[in-house]
Short mmCIF file of C-alpha atoms in Angstrom, two decimals:
data_model
loop_
_atom_site.label_atom_id
_atom_site.label_comp_id
_atom_site.label_asym_id
_atom_site.label_seq_id
_atom_site.Cartn_x
_atom_site.Cartn_y
_atom_site.Cartn_z
CA MET A 673 -10.28 -11.56 -21.96
CA ASN A 674 -10.10 -9.79 -25.30
CA ALA A 675 -6.19 -8.15 -24.14
CA ALA A 676 -6.74 -4.90 -26.83
CA ARG A 677 -10.20 -4.66 -25.87
CA GLN A 678 -9.35 -4.21 -22.52
CA SER A 679 -6.91 -2.10 -22.96
CA ASP A 680 -9.08 0.37 -24.74
CA ALA A 681 -11.64 -0.42 -21.81
CA ILE A 682 -9.04 0.98 -19.38
CA SER A 683 -8.53 4.06 -21.73
CA ILE A 684 -11.99 4.98 -21.74
CA ALA A 685 -12.55 4.66 -18.11
CA ARG A 686 -10.08 7.27 -17.39
CA VAL A 687 -11.26 9.26 -19.90
CA LEU A 688 -15.38 8.98 -18.04
CA CYS A 689 -13.95 9.34 -14.74
CA ILE A 690 -11.54 12.18 -15.32
CA LEU A 691 -14.38 14.11 -16.79
CA GLY A 692 -16.46 13.20 -14.24
CA VAL A 693 -14.44 15.05 -11.92
CA VAL A 694 -14.58 17.78 -13.41
CA TYR A 695 -18.66 17.96 -11.94
CA VAL A 696 -17.38 17.39 -8.28
CA HIS A 697 -15.27 21.08 -8.69
CA ALA A 698 -18.03 22.87 -11.32
CA TRP A 699 -18.02 26.70 -11.20
CA THR A 700 -20.94 27.87 -9.42
CA GLY A 701 -20.11 31.54 -8.46
CA LEU A 702 -21.14 30.76 -4.85
CA SER A 703 -19.80 30.85 -1.46
CA GLY A 704 -20.25 27.56 0.49
CA ALA A 705 -23.05 29.51 2.79
CA ASP A 706 -24.55 30.95 -0.76
CA LEU A 707 -24.79 26.97 -1.76
CA GLU A 708 -26.72 25.92 1.10
CA GLN A 709 -29.18 28.74 1.10
CA LEU A 710 -30.16 26.96 -2.23
CA ARG A 711 -30.08 23.49 -1.05
CA GLY A 712 -33.27 21.52 -2.48
CA THR A 713 -33.65 23.67 -5.23
CA SER A 714 -33.50 22.34 -8.62
CA GLN A 715 -29.61 23.57 -9.80
CA GLU A 716 -28.42 22.50 -6.64
CA SER A 717 -29.77 19.21 -6.90
CA LEU A 718 -28.77 18.83 -10.28
CA ARG A 719 -25.47 19.69 -9.32
CA TRP A 720 -25.44 16.94 -6.74
CA VAL A 721 -26.94 14.63 -8.82
CA LEU A 722 -24.21 14.95 -11.46
CA MET A 723 -21.58 15.36 -8.64
CA GLU A 724 -22.77 11.95 -7.34
CA ILE A 725 -23.35 9.98 -10.47
CA PHE A 726 -20.26 10.75 -12.68
CA GLY A 727 -17.78 12.54 -10.12
CA HIS A 728 -17.25 10.87 -6.42
CA SER A 729 -18.70 7.28 -7.90
CA ALA A 730 -16.26 7.05 -10.67
CA VAL A 731 -13.41 8.12 -9.29
CA PRO A 732 -12.36 4.94 -6.99
CA LEU A 733 -12.47 3.08 -10.65
CA LEU A 734 -9.19 4.91 -10.97
CA GLY A 735 -7.48 3.66 -8.11
CA LEU A 736 -8.72 -0.02 -9.10
CA ILE A 737 -7.11 0.19 -12.49
CA SER A 738 -3.79 1.98 -11.09
CA GLY A 739 -3.39 -1.05 -8.82
CA TRP A 740 -4.30 -3.92 -11.71
CA LEU A 741 -2.10 -2.17 -13.93
CA VAL A 742 0.73 -2.26 -11.69
CA SER A 743 0.11 -5.72 -10.05
CA GLY A 744 0.73 -6.95 -13.36
CA SER A 745 3.93 -5.07 -14.37
CA SER A 746 7.26 -7.50 -13.50
CA ARG A 747 8.80 -3.62 -13.14
CA THR A 748 7.01 -3.20 -9.65
CA ARG A 749 9.35 -5.41 -7.66
CA ASP A 750 12.44 -3.83 -8.16
CA TRP A 751 11.56 -0.99 -5.90
CA GLY A 752 14.27 1.74 -6.88
CA SER A 753 13.40 1.72 -10.69
CA HIS A 754 9.61 1.11 -9.88
CA VAL A 755 9.57 4.33 -7.52
CA GLY A 756 11.55 6.32 -9.77
CA ARG A 757 9.15 6.00 -12.51
CA LYS A 758 6.29 6.70 -10.50
CA MET A 759 8.37 9.77 -9.28
CA GLN A 760 8.61 11.42 -12.76
CA THR A 761 4.87 10.17 -13.45
CA ILE A 762 2.87 10.79 -10.48
CA LEU A 763 4.75 12.89 -7.89
CA LEU A 764 7.16 15.49 -10.02
CA PRO A 765 4.09 16.55 -11.97
CA MET A 766 1.60 17.03 -8.92
CA LEU A 767 4.30 18.91 -7.56
CA THR A 768 4.50 21.09 -10.30
CA TRP A 769 1.00 21.54 -10.85
CA ASN A 770 0.32 22.47 -7.18
CA ALA A 771 3.19 25.94 -7.46
CA LEU A 772 1.29 26.59 -10.60
CA GLY A 773 -1.73 26.76 -9.36
CA ILE A 774 -0.05 28.75 -6.51
CA LEU A 775 1.37 31.30 -9.29
CA LEU A 776 -1.60 31.93 -11.50
CA VAL A 777 -4.45 31.30 -9.36
CA SER A 778 -3.24 33.17 -6.12
CA GLY A 779 -1.01 35.72 -8.70
CA ALA A 780 -4.76 36.27 -10.55
CA ALA A 781 -6.26 36.95 -7.52
CA PHE A 782 -3.62 39.60 -6.57
CA LEU A 783 -3.57 41.07 -9.68
CA PHE A 784 -7.47 41.54 -10.60
CA HIS A 785 -8.50 41.28 -7.14
CA MET A 786 -9.97 37.79 -7.88
CA LEU A 787 -11.85 36.09 -5.01
CA ALA A 788 -9.49 33.05 -4.71
CA PRO A 789 -7.07 31.79 -2.23
CA VAL A 790 -3.53 33.75 -1.72
CA PRO A 791 -0.72 32.78 0.09
CA HIS A 792 -1.09 34.15 4.21
CA SER A 793 2.06 31.77 5.59
CA ALA A 794 4.60 29.56 5.05
CA GLU A 795 2.73 26.83 6.41
CA TRP A 796 0.00 27.09 4.04
CA ILE A 797 2.48 27.54 0.69
CA VAL A 798 3.60 24.07 2.28
CA GLN A 799 0.38 22.17 2.76
CA GLU A 800 -0.71 23.59 -0.49
CA LEU A 801 2.35 22.19 -2.39
CA PHE A 802 3.10 18.78 -0.78
CA ILE A 803 -0.55 18.51 0.77
CA VAL A 804 1.12 17.18 4.73
CA SER A 805 -2.09 16.91 6.53
CA ARG A 806 -5.14 18.40 4.90
CA ASN A 807 -6.73 19.20 1.42
CA PRO A 808 -5.12 22.49 -0.37
CA ASP A 809 -7.38 25.02 -1.23
CA ILE A 810 -6.57 25.68 -4.94
CA ASN A 811 -6.16 22.02 -6.34
CA VAL A 812 -8.27 20.06 -4.41
CA GLN A 813 -8.21 17.14 -6.37
CA MET A 814 -4.44 16.55 -5.77
CA PRO A 815 -4.88 14.33 -2.32
CA PHE A 816 -5.36 11.52 -4.95
CA LEU A 817 -2.18 11.66 -6.93
CA ARG A 818 -0.97 12.48 -2.99
CA ASP A 819 -2.33 9.29 -1.69
CA LEU A 820 -1.71 6.91 -5.04
CA PHE A 821 1.84 7.87 -5.11
CA LEU A 822 2.12 6.63 -1.37
CA CYS A 823 0.29 3.53 -2.52
CA MET A 824 2.91 3.41 -5.40
CA LEU A 825 5.77 3.17 -2.82
CA ALA A 826 4.31 0.43 -1.29
CA ALA A 827 3.38 -1.63 -4.19
CA PRO A 828 6.67 -3.68 -4.27
CA LEU A 829 6.17 -4.81 -1.15
CA LEU A 830 1.93 -5.66 -1.72
CA VAL A 831 2.78 -7.67 -5.06
CA ARG A 832 4.79 -10.11 -2.69
CA LEU A 833 2.12 -10.23 -0.49
CA PRO A 834 -0.31 -13.81 -0.40
CA ARG A 835 -4.10 -13.33 -1.13
CA TRP A 836 -5.35 -13.11 2.92
CA LEU A 837 -2.94 -10.67 3.89
CA LEU A 838 -3.95 -8.49 0.58
CA MET A 839 -7.40 -8.64 2.09
CA THR A 840 -6.67 -7.41 5.53
CA VAL A 841 -5.13 -4.55 3.99
CA ALA A 842 -8.12 -3.83 2.08
CA GLY A 843 -9.85 -4.72 4.35
CA ILE A 844 -8.35 -2.09 7.02
CA ALA A 845 -8.04 0.54 4.79
CA LEU A 846 -11.96 0.12 4.35
CA ALA A 847 -12.35 0.47 7.92
CA CYS A 848 -10.68 3.01 8.02
CA GLN A 849 -12.12 5.28 5.12
CA ILE A 850 -15.77 4.25 7.43
CA THR A 851 -14.42 5.53 10.67
CA GLY A 852 -12.81 8.88 9.71
CA LEU A 853 -9.08 7.56 9.95
CA GLY A 854 -6.10 8.14 7.75
CA PRO A 855 -5.03 11.52 7.99
CA PRO A 856 -2.23 12.66 7.65
CA VAL A 857 -0.67 9.19 6.39
CA LEU A 858 -3.25 8.86 4.08
CA MET A 859 -5.83 11.76 3.04
CA ARG A 860 -8.40 9.45 1.47
CA PRO A 861 -7.75 6.11 3.05
CA SER A 862 -10.50 4.49 0.41
CA ILE A 863 -7.72 5.08 -2.77
CA LEU A 864 -5.97 2.08 -1.28
CA PHE A 865 -8.79 0.16 -0.38
CA PHE A 866 -9.89 0.40 -4.30
CA PHE A 867 -5.66 0.03 -4.78
CA VAL A 868 -5.64 -3.09 -3.25
CA ILE A 869 -8.64 -4.57 -4.71
CA GLY A 870 -7.18 -3.58 -8.12
CA MET A 871 -4.09 -5.90 -7.16
CA LEU A 872 -6.34 -8.74 -6.10
CA ALA A 873 -8.60 -8.33 -9.23
CA ARG A 874 -5.45 -9.34 -11.11
CA ARG A 875 -4.80 -12.52 -9.31
CA GLY A 876 -8.50 -13.64 -9.91
CA THR A 877 -11.00 -13.04 -12.86
CA LEU A 878 -12.77 -10.25 -11.42
CA ALA A 879 -12.34 -8.11 -14.87
CA ASP A 880 -13.18 -10.55 -16.82
CA ARG A 881 -16.39 -11.68 -14.74
CA THR A 882 -17.40 -8.03 -14.50
CA ALA A 883 -16.92 -7.47 -18.07
CA ALA A 884 -19.22 -10.47 -18.78
CA LEU A 885 -22.08 -9.37 -16.92
CA PRO A 886 -25.24 -8.24 -18.53
CA PHE A 887 -25.28 -4.89 -18.67
CA ALA A 888 -28.07 -4.49 -16.36
CA ALA A 889 -26.70 -6.84 -13.71
CA ALA A 890 -24.11 -4.00 -13.46
CA ALA A 891 -26.25 -1.19 -13.72
CA VAL A 892 -29.38 -2.31 -11.00
CA PRO A 893 -26.68 -2.18 -7.80
CA PHE A 894 -25.20 1.25 -8.80
CA ILE A 895 -28.87 2.76 -9.62
CA LEU A 896 -30.78 1.34 -6.64
CA LEU A 897 -27.69 2.17 -4.12
CA MET A 898 -26.92 5.98 -5.22
CA SER A 899 -30.79 6.75 -5.65
CA PHE A 900 -30.60 5.83 -2.00
CA GLN A 901 -27.48 8.23 -1.52
CA LEU A 902 -29.01 10.85 -3.53
CA ILE A 903 -32.79 11.01 -1.66
CA LEU A 904 -30.71 11.06 1.56
CA ILE A 905 -28.59 13.56 0.24
CA LEU A 906 -31.13 15.81 -1.34
CA ARG A 907 -34.01 15.78 1.45
CA PRO A 908 -34.02 18.68 4.23
CA GLY A 909 -31.64 18.57 6.52
CA PRO A 910 -28.18 17.45 7.52
CA ASP A 911 -26.29 15.17 4.58
CA PRO A 912 -25.82 11.42 5.83
CA SER A 913 -22.84 11.44 8.61
CA GLY A 914 -20.80 9.07 10.66
CA VAL A 915 -20.26 5.59 10.09
CA PRO A 916 -23.71 4.58 8.59
CA GLY A 917 -23.57 7.34 6.13
CA ALA A 918 -19.31 6.34 5.23
CA ALA A 919 -20.97 2.99 4.55
CA LEU A 920 -23.25 3.17 2.18
CA ASP A 921 -20.82 5.84 0.65
CA MET A 922 -18.67 3.24 0.08
CA ALA A 923 -20.98 0.50 -0.96
CA VAL A 924 -22.50 3.17 -3.73
CA ARG A 925 -18.29 3.38 -4.72
CA ILE A 926 -18.10 -0.11 -5.32
CA ALA A 927 -20.95 -0.44 -7.45
CA ALA A 928 -20.28 2.25 -9.20
CA ALA A 929 -17.02 1.04 -9.91
CA LEU A 930 -17.99 -2.02 -11.15
CA PHE A 931 -20.96 -0.26 -13.43
CA PHE A 932 -17.96 1.75 -14.88
CA TRP A 933 -15.82 -0.74 -16.14
CA ARG A 934 -18.93 -2.57 -17.52
CA LEU A 935 -19.89 0.93 -19.10
CA SER A 936 -16.13 1.24 -20.51
CA TRP A 937 -15.90 -2.02 -21.78
CA ALA A 938 -19.45 -1.92 -23.35
CA LEU A 939 -17.75 1.36 -25.21
CA ALA A 940 -14.48 -0.38 -26.52
CA ALA A 941 -16.78 -2.22 -28.64
CA SER A 942 -19.14 0.72 -29.88
CA PRO A 943 -18.58 3.31 -32.55
CA ALA A 944 -17.51 5.86 -29.61
CA ARG A 945 -14.21 4.00 -28.95
CA GLY A 946 -11.99 6.11 -31.46
CA LEU A 947 -13.32 9.09 -30.20
CA LEU A 948 -12.62 8.06 -26.54
CA LEU A 949 -9.01 7.08 -27.24
CA LYS A 950 -8.38 10.12 -28.95
CA ILE A 951 -9.16 11.86 -26.09
CA GLU A 952 -7.45 9.85 -23.23
CA PRO A 953 -4.40 10.93 -23.44
CA TYR A 954 -5.34 14.52 -22.58
CA ALA A 955 -6.94 12.76 -19.26
CA PHE A 956 -4.12 13.02 -17.01
CA LEU A 957 -3.34 16.28 -17.88
CA LEU A 958 -7.14 17.66 -17.60
CA PHE A 959 -7.15 15.90 -14.09
CA CYS A 960 -4.11 17.87 -13.04
CA VAL A 961 -4.91 21.63 -14.72
CA HIS A 962 -8.91 21.81 -14.48
CA LEU A 963 -9.18 23.31 -11.29
CA ILE A 964 -6.43 26.25 -12.79
CA LEU A 965 -9.21 26.64 -15.28
CA ILE A 966 -12.05 26.89 -13.26
CA TRP A 967 -10.36 29.13 -10.86
CA LEU A 968 -9.17 31.58 -14.08
CA GLY A 969 -12.12 30.56 -16.40
CA GLY A 970 -15.28 30.41 -14.17
CA PRO A 971 -15.88 33.51 -13.47
CA LEU A 972 -15.26 34.47 -17.29
CA LEU A 973 -17.93 32.17 -18.66
CA GLY A 974 -19.92 32.88 -15.62
CA MET A 975 -20.57 36.95 -17.03
CA LEU A 976 -22.10 35.03 -19.78
CA PHE A 977 -24.31 32.52 -18.51
CA GLY A 978 -25.08 33.72 -14.64
CA LYS A 979 -23.88 31.83 -11.28
CA MET A 980 -26.09 28.99 -10.05
CA GLY A 981 -29.50 30.06 -9.59
CA SER A 982 -29.67 32.56 -13.15
CA PRO A 983 -31.88 30.78 -15.67
CA PHE A 984 -28.51 29.62 -17.96
CA TYR A 985 -26.57 28.20 -15.36
CA PRO A 986 -27.84 24.66 -15.73
CA PHE A 987 -26.78 24.67 -19.68
CA TYR A 988 -23.11 26.19 -18.04
CA LEU A 989 -22.95 23.27 -15.64
CA ILE A 990 -23.78 20.76 -17.93
CA ALA A 991 -21.02 22.04 -20.77
CA GLN A 992 -18.35 22.89 -18.19
CA PRO A 993 -16.74 19.09 -18.70
CA PHE A 994 -16.76 19.27 -22.32
CA LEU A 995 -15.12 23.31 -22.25
CA ILE A 996 -12.66 21.98 -19.90
CA LEU A 997 -11.60 19.12 -22.48
CA ALA A 998 -11.76 21.75 -25.21
CA ALA A 999 -9.02 23.77 -23.78
CA VAL A 1000 -6.98 21.04 -22.37
CA VAL A 1001 -6.52 19.75 -25.82
CA LEU A 1002 -5.67 23.03 -27.59
CA LEU A 1003 -3.00 23.32 -24.55
CA GLY A 1004 -1.68 20.00 -24.90
CA THR A 1005 -1.48 20.07 -28.51
CA LEU A 1006 0.28 23.66 -28.72
CA LEU A 1007 2.44 22.40 -25.65
CA SER A 1008 3.51 19.11 -27.38
CA ARG A 1009 3.96 21.19 -31.04
CA VAL A 1010 6.09 23.90 -29.10
CA ALA A 1011 7.86 22.35 -25.61
CA PRO A 1012 7.68 18.65 -26.43
CA GLY A 1013 9.48 17.54 -23.30
CA ALA A 1014 7.46 20.44 -21.10
CA ALA A 1015 4.25 18.64 -22.56
CA ALA A 1016 5.29 15.14 -21.68
CA PHE A 1017 6.71 15.91 -17.81
CA LEU A 1018 3.00 17.94 -17.06
CA SER A 1019 0.99 15.32 -18.58
CA GLY A 1020 2.81 12.68 -16.82
CA GLY A 1021 4.38 11.12 -20.08
CA ARG A 1022 1.16 10.50 -21.52
CA LEU A 1023 1.62 13.39 -24.59
CA ARG A 1024 4.36 13.55 -26.96
CA GLU A 1025 4.90 15.57 -29.59
CA THR A 1026 2.09 15.42 -32.16
#
């Protein structure tokens, strides 16, 4: 496999995945109960389609890439230095952004009577910062970094395991995800599953074989499984749940990870390559800050476009990842010039002075 193109494809996959995550958390201006009242409408259905295709389905590839990269690094076997690096690039930025979320979002709620979570106990603050046993209320994307860091803690051991034991770990993680086990140790066992699959892919030829697939061969399983899942989600009645629903969801995610890798490989040789690679250094920053921007900026732009159900809301919904990207590029560029140390830290080492 062409090493330069492979590196570009990994960078492009990060951009696609993290932009897609924004759709999962897009501002609607409505409460959960109000959203349920709009279930089945065209705008609510559009939101689900965007969330499932670009958000929930693309995220597993981030875990798979992390496992693939860490498995190929000789430094992973030195537990002390490895964990020290991951504390600097994953754990400490996560804690800092969680603290900034409380300060900025809850602060705005106090000062401007904005509808947003506010501290009501010491236990709430601890959960928001460290994600001990539940998902946070503000930065709801951060359990990914929390679980990824735990995977990184185990990586020096995992890279030493024989293939059959790694497959056993992946099988256990898959079973835990499908049966709803995992918390409070892992909030999302699927992250461990894809992390280990990435390690297994590094030992074999999965990345090469997926990249070599005809584009249609990678797309068809994803399209079929995703279509079936969307039919179940969008039809009237409760969402598919239980073991069958979780098993279908994991099947969709596996197919999606393969498809988005194949798509990233194609884009790495396309005219879009240059633009996507310019965005990549901002991707981690976008992942960390996007919900703070949505909490603070969503209502302001909502005054222009309206809440879900308003005529112009679909344009706002579709544009949200790109609006946030523009804000993040501006923020990251300013930080890199004014405070390069802070920019590097808050971006997990991805941004340097520009």
